XYZ file of C-alpha atoms in Angstrom:
648
model
C 79.979 141.855 69.321
C 83.089 142.876 67.547
C 84.685 146.225 67.042
C 87.387 147.282 64.627
C 90.226 145.975 66.809
C 88.304 143.843 69.204
C 86.971 140.310 68.823
C 85.337 138.079 71.518
C 86.558 134.538 70.933
C 84.975 133.022 74.043
C 82.143 134.041 76.363
C 80.468 132.226 79.228
C 77.788 133.488 81.672
C 76.977 132.200 85.165
C 80.560 132.835 86.380
C 80.410 134.071 89.980
C 82.684 135.618 92.549
C 82.169 134.424 96.089
C 83.279 137.305 98.291
C 82.406 136.079 101.870
C 84.525 134.017 104.196
C 81.438 132.687 106.032
C 80.734 129.016 105.893
C 77.188 129.727 104.713
C 77.191 132.308 101.891
C 74.484 134.926 101.788
C 73.038 135.970 98.395
C 74.731 139.365 98.670
C 78.148 137.748 98.711
C 77.605 136.125 95.265
C 78.365 138.326 92.280
C 77.150 136.961 88.981
C 79.198 137.789 85.904
C 80.473 136.947 82.396
C 83.893 135.705 81.499
C 85.311 136.534 78.101
C 88.492 135.910 76.079
C 88.987 138.912 73.830
C 91.474 139.655 70.940
C 92.092 143.323 71.145
C 94.785 144.909 68.946
C 97.863 142.676 69.286
C 96.957 141.389 72.765
C 94.695 138.688 74.098
C 92.825 139.546 77.271
C 90.865 137.573 79.840
C 87.998 139.748 81.140
C 85.380 139.325 83.859
C 82.600 141.768 84.506
C 79.530 141.528 86.724
C 75.944 141.296 85.726
C 73.889 143.748 87.834
C 71.030 142.277 89.782
C 68.480 144.125 87.727
C 70.307 143.872 84.409
C 71.457 141.274 81.961
C 74.506 140.410 80.014
C 73.617 142.644 77.061
C 74.451 145.615 79.350
C 78.036 144.544 79.653
C 80.658 145.273 77.129
C 84.491 145.205 76.940
C 86.406 148.398 76.580
C 89.883 149.605 77.480
C 89.830 152.080 80.269
C 90.977 155.337 78.646
C 89.706 158.890 78.384
C 89.044 158.781 74.648
C 86.664 155.827 74.649
C 86.998 153.457 71.763
C 85.500 150.475 70.212
C 83.631 148.054 72.403
C 82.581 144.479 72.299
C 79.148 143.522 73.544
C 77.875 140.058 74.111
C 74.768 138.140 73.178
C 72.095 138.073 75.748
C 72.564 135.524 78.521
C 70.156 135.372 81.492
C 71.442 135.918 84.988
C 71.834 132.727 87.005
C 70.317 132.902 90.543
C 71.187 129.846 92.759
C 68.079 130.437 94.812
C 69.710 129.317 98.026
C 72.789 129.816 100.141
C 75.460 127.503 98.641
C 77.267 125.536 101.398
C 80.023 124.483 99.142
C 81.652 127.731 98.176
C 85.243 128.575 97.599
C 86.258 131.475 99.837
C 88.142 134.549 98.605
C 88.983 136.606 101.707
C 91.151 139.103 100.007
C 89.463 141.851 97.934
C 91.061 142.053 94.602
C 92.791 145.219 93.286
C 92.800 144.581 89.530
C 95.247 146.210 87.306
C 92.615 147.097 84.684
C 89.187 147.948 85.920
C 86.490 147.552 83.231
C 83.471 149.928 83.453
C 80.116 148.571 82.424
C 76.930 150.031 81.233
C 74.908 148.163 83.840
C 77.092 149.224 86.701
C 78.197 152.607 87.821
C 81.997 152.860 87.991
C 81.750 153.196 91.776
C 79.111 150.575 92.369
C 80.161 147.743 94.744
C 79.846 144.984 92.194
C 81.283 146.938 89.334
C 84.516 147.441 91.287
C 85.184 143.702 91.147
C 85.496 143.672 87.319
C 89.018 142.887 86.134
C 90.906 142.241 82.800
C 94.341 140.640 82.518
C 96.545 140.009 79.511
C 97.214 136.297 78.998
C 100.888 137.052 78.916
C 100.725 138.164 82.556
C 99.398 134.789 83.790
C 101.751 132.530 85.659
C 99.550 129.598 86.606
C 95.978 128.404 86.735
C 94.582 126.188 89.442
C 91.505 124.129 88.737
C 89.270 123.090 91.612
C 89.281 119.463 92.832
C 86.403 117.351 91.658
C 83.869 117.037 94.448
C 81.101 118.766 96.254
C 81.612 122.398 95.187
C 81.043 124.465 92.047
C 84.039 124.132 89.809
C 86.324 127.113 89.968
C 89.625 128.507 88.553
C 92.182 130.533 90.366
C 94.434 132.668 88.176
C 97.907 133.717 89.472
C 99.809 136.459 87.709
C 103.542 136.852 87.151
C 103.594 139.504 89.857
C 102.588 136.816 92.337
C 99.073 137.967 93.025
C 95.874 135.954 92.707
C 92.776 137.180 90.934
C 89.413 136.447 92.481
C 88.391 132.751 92.153
C 86.000 132.295 89.225
C 83.106 129.965 90.122
C 81.423 128.376 87.124
C 77.924 127.735 88.319
C 76.801 126.533 84.965
C 79.929 124.709 83.824
C 82.507 126.046 81.342
C 85.918 125.573 82.950
C 87.016 122.987 80.404
C 85.827 125.160 77.529
C 87.755 128.142 78.913
C 90.992 126.151 79.273
C 90.625 124.713 75.855
C 90.406 128.263 74.426
C 93.259 129.468 76.518
C 95.380 126.601 75.129
C 95.222 128.220 71.717
C 97.335 131.109 72.996
C 99.335 129.571 75.809
C 101.160 126.331 76.602
C 99.489 124.842 79.740
C 101.923 122.432 81.382
C 100.148 120.110 83.794
C 101.768 118.071 86.561
C 101.000 114.321 86.848
C 101.194 114.711 90.636
C 98.693 117.554 90.640
C 96.719 117.538 87.401
C 94.594 120.438 88.672
C 97.480 122.955 88.436
C 98.742 124.313 85.085
C 101.805 126.390 84.615
C 101.394 128.926 81.941
C 104.015 129.517 79.188
C 103.930 131.274 75.818
C 104.341 129.169 72.747
C 108.075 129.793 72.801
C 110.575 127.125 73.622
C 113.205 129.602 74.707
C 110.735 131.244 77.094
C 109.822 127.867 78.473
C 113.576 127.093 79.039
C 114.037 130.379 80.818
C 111.005 129.650 83.005
C 112.533 126.391 84.088
C 115.667 128.321 85.058
C 113.775 130.927 87.056
C 111.741 128.282 88.824
C 114.881 126.300 89.653
C 112.991 123.118 88.989
C 115.955 121.118 87.886
C 118.845 122.633 89.814
C 121.300 120.490 91.795
C 119.628 121.156 95.117
C 116.083 120.205 94.066
C 117.222 117.112 92.128
C 118.269 115.603 95.444
C 114.998 116.201 97.247
C 113.907 112.539 97.213
C 117.138 111.177 98.677
C 117.178 113.919 101.330
C 113.469 113.210 102.084
C 114.212 109.563 102.863
C 117.011 110.529 105.246
C 115.245 113.378 106.908
C 111.568 113.558 106.212
C 110.893 116.344 108.670
C 113.242 119.107 107.473
C 112.824 118.172 103.868
C 109.038 118.205 104.060
C 109.008 121.582 105.618
C 111.612 123.115 103.350
C 111.907 121.609 99.888
C 108.528 120.072 99.657
C 106.802 123.121 100.928
C 107.928 124.842 97.713
C 105.362 124.663 95.088
C 107.872 124.172 92.311
C 109.152 120.953 93.860
C 105.635 119.569 94.020
C 105.564 119.248 90.218
C 109.186 118.516 89.324
C 109.440 116.804 86.043
C 105.878 117.560 85.132
C 106.469 120.120 82.417
C 106.576 118.322 79.120
C 105.581 120.536 76.250
C 102.941 119.114 73.961
C 103.869 119.263 70.293
C 100.736 121.111 69.344
C 100.929 123.441 72.217
C 97.911 121.855 74.061
C 98.156 120.175 77.397
C 97.583 116.391 77.016
C 95.565 116.452 80.197
C 92.999 118.867 78.761
C 89.706 117.205 77.881
C 88.180 117.060 74.404
C 86.266 120.113 73.129
C 83.319 120.765 75.375
C 79.666 121.081 74.567
C 76.779 122.602 76.502
C 76.282 119.407 78.600
C 77.366 119.369 82.196
C 80.896 118.125 82.939
C 80.385 114.634 84.450
C 82.512 113.892 87.542
C 83.680 117.437 87.800
C 80.817 119.979 88.075
C 77.950 117.720 88.993
C 76.908 119.000 92.427
C 75.646 116.885 95.251
C 75.633 118.824 98.498
C 75.906 116.572 101.556
C 73.985 118.103 104.370
C 75.677 117.045 107.645
C 73.485 117.173 110.667
C 74.456 119.058 113.952
C 77.646 117.978 115.584
C 76.883 115.887 118.669
C 78.239 116.686 122.157
C 80.856 114.244 123.326
C 82.239 113.704 126.766
C 85.406 111.718 127.472
C 85.347 109.087 130.229
C 87.916 108.643 133.026
C 90.850 106.351 132.395
C 90.587 102.609 132.858
C 92.047 101.747 136.321
C 94.023 98.684 137.422
C 91.003 97.675 139.473
C 88.646 97.951 136.468
C 91.018 95.906 134.431
C 91.290 93.175 137.075
C 87.472 92.760 136.945
C 87.871 91.705 133.358
C 90.332 88.939 134.193
C 88.590 85.556 134.339
C 89.509 81.943 134.880
C 93.023 80.916 133.769
C 93.889 84.601 133.453
C 91.846 85.131 130.286
C 90.357 88.510 129.669
C 86.595 88.715 129.440
C 84.233 91.219 127.720
C 87.189 92.417 125.596
C 84.922 94.512 123.365
C 83.677 96.448 126.381
C 87.203 96.876 127.665
C 88.415 98.259 124.402
C 85.519 100.687 124.217
C 86.490 101.907 127.746
C 90.127 102.424 126.623
C 88.882 104.347 123.570
C 86.645 106.580 125.579
C 89.110 107.314 128.519
C 92.558 105.804 127.957
C 94.543 103.947 130.561
C 95.850 104.922 133.969
C 99.629 105.226 133.892
C 100.176 102.137 136.168
C 98.188 99.909 133.792
C 99.934 100.820 130.601
C 102.843 98.422 130.954
C 100.580 95.465 130.880
C 97.717 96.748 128.641
C 99.949 98.081 125.848
C 101.272 94.407 125.169
C 97.589 93.499 124.261
C 96.862 96.690 122.275
C 100.019 96.219 120.161
C 99.376 92.497 119.460
C 102.377 91.157 121.449
C 99.979 89.183 123.687
C 96.768 87.673 122.503
C 93.509 88.867 123.936
C 92.240 85.331 123.863
C 95.213 83.602 125.531
C 95.512 82.357 129.049
C 98.299 83.260 131.548
C 100.120 80.022 130.831
C 99.928 80.517 127.032
C 101.266 84.055 127.417
C 104.318 82.636 129.416
C 105.110 80.200 126.663
C 104.708 82.898 123.980
C 107.089 85.229 125.863
C 109.791 82.575 126.150
C 109.597 81.803 122.420
C 109.705 85.507 121.486
C 112.615 86.114 123.889
C 114.715 83.456 122.188
C 113.786 84.788 118.744
C 114.801 88.349 119.691
C 118.221 87.390 120.928
C 118.962 85.308 117.876
C 118.284 88.353 115.760
C 120.314 90.599 118.018
C 123.273 88.230 117.818
C 123.253 88.600 114.082
C 124.441 92.110 114.100
C 126.390 91.836 117.381
C 128.537 89.189 115.850
C 129.656 91.348 112.855
C 133.213 92.587 113.273
C 134.220 96.131 112.532
C 136.090 94.798 109.505
C 132.989 92.991 108.195
C 130.828 96.031 108.720
C 133.190 98.092 106.519
C 132.189 95.771 103.730
C 128.507 95.928 104.607
C 127.469 99.433 103.580
C 123.813 98.810 104.358
C 124.364 97.773 107.921
C 126.967 100.516 108.451
C 124.523 103.081 107.101
C 121.730 101.874 109.361
C 123.954 101.981 112.432
C 125.240 105.510 111.663
C 121.682 106.833 111.156
C 120.387 105.074 114.313
C 123.288 106.398 116.455
C 122.636 109.968 115.152
C 118.842 109.750 115.788
C 119.044 108.070 119.133
C 121.401 110.724 120.491
C 118.703 113.390 119.955
C 115.455 111.436 120.712
C 113.488 112.828 123.653
C 116.641 113.941 125.501
C 114.570 116.427 127.509
C 112.673 113.564 129.015
C 114.127 112.438 132.378
C 113.997 108.855 131.222
C 116.505 109.566 128.382
C 118.440 112.558 129.694
C 122.115 112.665 130.576
C 125.288 110.954 129.170
C 125.631 107.165 129.232
C 121.882 106.803 129.730
C 120.979 103.023 129.594
C 117.678 103.948 127.862
C 119.593 105.250 124.899
C 121.550 102.028 124.592
C 118.335 100.077 124.544
C 116.850 102.300 121.893
C 119.954 101.678 119.786
C 119.958 97.950 120.244
C 116.215 97.543 119.584
C 116.346 99.595 116.376
C 119.347 97.704 114.993
C 117.625 94.417 115.788
C 114.598 95.628 113.975
C 116.777 95.985 110.858
C 117.470 92.252 111.176
C 113.770 91.582 111.750
C 112.671 93.591 108.723
C 115.506 93.557 106.136
C 113.415 95.221 103.370
C 112.447 98.237 105.442
C 115.464 98.512 107.661
C 115.674 101.850 109.576
C 114.163 105.181 108.456
C 114.347 108.340 110.427
C 111.200 108.726 112.560
C 111.232 105.166 113.902
C 113.083 106.295 116.986
C 110.253 108.647 117.817
C 107.795 105.697 117.642
C 109.950 103.405 119.887
C 110.766 105.979 122.569
C 107.359 106.066 124.314
C 106.989 102.300 124.053
C 110.369 101.663 125.807
C 109.502 104.404 128.413
C 106.315 102.562 129.313
C 107.294 98.887 128.930
C 110.797 99.227 130.402
C 111.983 95.908 129.062
C 114.020 95.346 125.959
C 112.411 92.218 124.613
C 108.837 93.209 125.359
C 109.478 96.681 124.035
C 110.911 95.311 120.779
C 107.856 93.181 120.078
C 105.468 95.973 120.925
C 107.372 98.205 118.604
C 107.042 95.590 115.837
C 103.297 95.548 116.495
C 103.191 99.357 116.118
C 105.248 99.183 112.976
C 102.667 96.676 111.503
C 100.208 99.546 111.615
C 102.476 102.349 110.178
C 105.276 100.686 108.227
C 103.786 101.913 105.015
C 104.539 105.421 106.161
C 108.257 104.681 105.892
C 108.343 102.947 102.555
C 110.451 104.558 99.825
C 107.613 105.013 97.419
C 105.611 107.060 99.899
C 102.477 105.741 98.317
C 100.870 105.123 101.734
C 101.489 108.703 102.787
C 100.101 109.998 99.548
C 96.977 107.851 100.009
C 96.475 109.147 103.653
C 96.822 112.735 102.608
C 94.274 112.079 99.907
C 91.881 110.488 102.417
C 92.439 113.384 104.844
C 91.506 115.871 102.052
C 88.449 113.731 101.294
C 87.205 113.921 104.860
C 88.018 117.642 105.145
C 86.126 118.318 101.888
C 83.009 116.773 103.399
C 83.308 118.273 106.835
C 84.376 121.809 105.907
C 84.436 122.616 102.170
C 85.067 126.334 102.665
C 88.221 125.635 104.778
C 89.386 123.022 102.184
C 88.845 125.490 99.314
C 90.553 128.267 101.225
C 93.628 126.070 101.659
C 93.494 125.176 98.012
C 93.348 128.774 97.019
C 96.522 129.443 99.048
C 98.373 126.554 97.381
C 98.052 124.524 100.563
C 95.319 122.193 99.291
C 97.677 119.189 99.183
C 97.776 119.365 103.008
C 101.570 118.780 103.036
C 101.783 120.638 106.294
C 100.027 117.590 107.886
C 102.731 115.225 106.614
C 104.612 114.934 109.946
C 101.296 114.508 111.837
C 100.506 111.311 109.887
C 104.094 110.061 109.572
C 104.715 109.567 113.280
C 101.183 109.828 114.624
C 101.451 113.348 116.135
C 104.490 112.371 118.236
C 105.949 115.874 118.031
C 102.743 117.804 118.215
C 101.709 116.933 121.770
C 103.481 116.836 125.139
C 104.952 113.390 125.975
C 102.213 112.249 128.413
C 99.534 113.274 125.950
C 101.243 111.193 123.217
C 100.839 108.117 125.447
C 97.154 108.831 125.833
C 96.615 109.476 122.103
C 98.389 106.359 120.933
C 96.605 103.943 123.322
C 93.291 105.392 122.093
C 94.277 104.940 118.476
C 95.516 101.401 119.019
C 92.060 100.266 120.026
C 91.071 100.505 116.358
C 87.834 102.221 117.408
C 85.693 103.555 115.958
C 87.638 102.788 112.827
C 91.240 102.219 111.678
C 91.561 105.742 110.373
C 90.799 107.659 113.603
C 94.152 109.390 113.208
C 92.840 111.160 110.085
C 89.917 112.523 112.118
C 92.402 113.695 114.744
C 94.064 115.743 112.016
C 90.626 117.034 110.918
C 89.875 117.992 114.511
C 93.055 120.032 114.818
C 92.355 121.835 111.500
C 88.751 122.407 112.673
C 90.073 123.984 115.906
C 92.339 126.347 113.894
C 89.731 127.081 111.160
C 88.984 130.629 112.092
C 92.615 131.527 112.742
C 93.595 130.193 109.269
C 90.775 131.768 107.256
C 90.219 135.050 109.014
C 93.893 136.034 109.296
C 94.417 135.968 105.561
C 97.337 133.570 105.816
C 99.231 132.610 102.623
C 100.939 129.222 102.159
C 104.050 130.236 104.129
C 102.037 131.680 107.047
C 99.793 128.473 107.165
C 102.873 126.303 107.412
C 104.395 128.514 110.051
C 101.183 128.553 112.098
C 100.807 124.774 111.974
C 104.435 124.288 113.117
C 103.800 126.712 115.993
C 100.951 124.498 117.340
C 103.572 122.036 118.643
C 103.166 121.307 122.320
C 100.194 123.781 122.526
C 97.377 121.211 121.779
C 95.245 119.443 124.432
C 94.875 115.783 123.623
C 91.513 115.487 125.391
C 90.036 118.413 123.431
C 91.327 117.010 120.182
C 90.035 113.491 120.841
C 86.704 114.858 121.925
C 86.316 116.783 118.727
C 87.584 113.922 116.594
C 84.912 111.572 118.000
C 82.304 114.270 117.445
C 83.285 114.620 113.839
C 83.042 110.840 113.482
C 79.557 110.800 114.937
C 78.494 113.718 112.802
C 79.722 111.983 109.628
C 78.195 108.564 110.387
C 74.823 110.127 111.210
C 74.598 111.430 107.653
C 72.389 109.048 105.561
C 73.872 110.253 102.259
C 77.554 110.042 103.085
C 79.623 109.452 100.004
C 80.636 105.799 99.533
C 84.413 106.395 99.520
C 84.110 108.439 102.762
C 82.294 105.424 104.240
C 85.263 103.327 103.184
C 87.765 105.650 104.837
C 85.724 105.591 108.090
C 85.519 101.757 107.898
C 81.688 101.755 107.625
C 81.795 99.562 104.496
C 84.475 97.379 103.120
C 86.395 98.846 100.206
C 84.977 97.982 96.761
C 88.434 96.937 95.600
C 91.894 96.898 97.101
C 93.106 100.355 98.127
C 94.725 102.274 95.301
C 98.058 103.913 96.244
C 96.739 107.057 94.658
C 94.640 109.656 96.551
C 90.973 109.531 95.753
C 89.997 111.609 92.765
C 86.392 112.278 93.346
C 83.879 112.442 96.254
C 81.144 111.058 94.086
C 79.062 108.892 93.802
C 76.875 109.398 96.857
C 75.083 106.413 98.292
C 71.886 107.065 100.173
C 72.300 104.100 102.445
C 75.316 102.573 104.149
C 76.118 99.566 106.175
C 76.718 100.025 109.898
C 80.146 99.450 111.348
C 80.989 95.830 111.752
C 80.792 94.876 115.534
C 83.953 93.824 117.210
C 83.932 90.025 117.884
C 83.636 89.134 121.631
C 86.920 87.604 122.707
C 88.672 86.742 125.910
C 92.247 86.959 126.989
C 94.423 87.179 130.052
C 97.052 89.372 131.599
C 100.671 88.733 130.800
C 103.367 87.397 133.237
C 106.531 89.183 134.048
C 109.100 88.783 131.261
C 111.741 91.047 132.822
C 114.753 90.021 130.779
C 117.446 92.707 130.525
C 115.108 95.050 132.334
C 116.190 98.571 132.927
C 117.938 99.438 136.200
C 115.729 99.261 139.238
C 115.492 103.025 139.841
C 113.915 103.340 136.376
C 111.131 100.859 137.023
C 108.958 103.292 138.880
C 109.130 105.968 136.163
C 105.557 107.043 135.691
C 104.060 109.127 133.007
C 101.883 111.913 134.005
């Protein structure tokens, strides 16, 4: 196994390349091979070479490609691994590699299709190593070189990723990020080189150190500029280990499988069912649900109709007050009148709190002054192309301003964060009443206020849940995004933050939100909406060979080009496809609301798709309740000419 200047220090068989972008791999797209770490002369090389279909690993040896030949290193015999079926959970490599050093083999002719995939790279040329997410696919490693290119993803069908990383840590410093423990930045065992690497990555420059504060003030531009840079994703993560070994690396491996990481359980989803959307609920249909004393009857049926078809524009002003919790589904007409009077007094008491602050007082209240400045700036540019808000001195803009400042009095801890004006604008457009719009907005914020918290833990959890769903629905797409440094799904951040407000035309946003507010079929339907959009764009993303920047650009260019009915139809079909699976992972069932969570939701994204449970509990049925329509509460209503504004 060893030559005069060549010594194999690590060898592992059953390491495959997956060369097809198809969702279902065919056997010809799987290339079995052997990975080795070889000390040769004064260099250390990482080498992969294929095992020919009719050969074995004894036919493969390591040699530098030169005309004079030289010493070689051969390996002990290791049988070829044949999966025996088309693996559904494969990482896709759509770009054929062009390795710097091609390694000829005895078992493969230099020009054979499989032999051309062999590669060898010096460890000093590595820039980073990405490890696959624990879940439903074979474990893999993606190696990125200093030149910026990626070597083919190495799929370890028989385990061994931990063993390889352990060996590499003898020669390199693998710095892992606590935010993304799957990615290791590679540095030599040289403190000055590490310092220079920090400088070149600009991890700690003045601009990047202010990312968090800029993010809180402007989540949109910051997310799609600073946060889209990979380096910012693991700021502060590079802490050298005194022995040169990453503290996140596991203990020395043995020949046993790697529990929780490479144990494979393929979830076979059935065919995706056909779904048809229903027509919107009309005012006449709503009236048929109004019973004695103005109470609504058969509320569960009514909510299902809203979910499947939405509401007609003329009904929204009344129905949204129920969907957003301002009016109770169980209440009578008289009870609603009493409730509205109480809430009207409460609103104006809070509004008076900031109205009564003099300019001199506000100069000594930096928090209120900051909220007012931010609100004035955001309101001036919120939906100004909509006729309801266009033009100077628009009364709608004044009401937006007053409602948002009053919300700061209502929720002192949260205050105002950019993006809230986007959530209020459609509500005020539909409700056309300051008091009612405020309380409907408060109901909406009860659903999404975690999105605006400074810790951003809720957003991290939702992105983790989205990744979990995508991993089950379409592992090849998920792994493709992962291989392009887009596996964190940060390009979906704005979608989840303001519930797709800037992705659809204004009338479509109204339809989307009222469907989501029903809470059907589960409280995380917005995550399936995101999955539906990605599913619609799957082929474009994967077959175009997009990198991370192109993926981000393509997602941004979808704005105003999506059909809400198509997206909702696909989202419901995805839900039905998932719930029809008898072996759906338990934590996926939790995300879909099929079973209660085993424990309170952790702020961290889920770390594993296992274990799988063969059975699941059905969704809890909605309790039958009654309620009644709401009386007119037109206090400080918009001017008369605005009352008939209808959404299309």
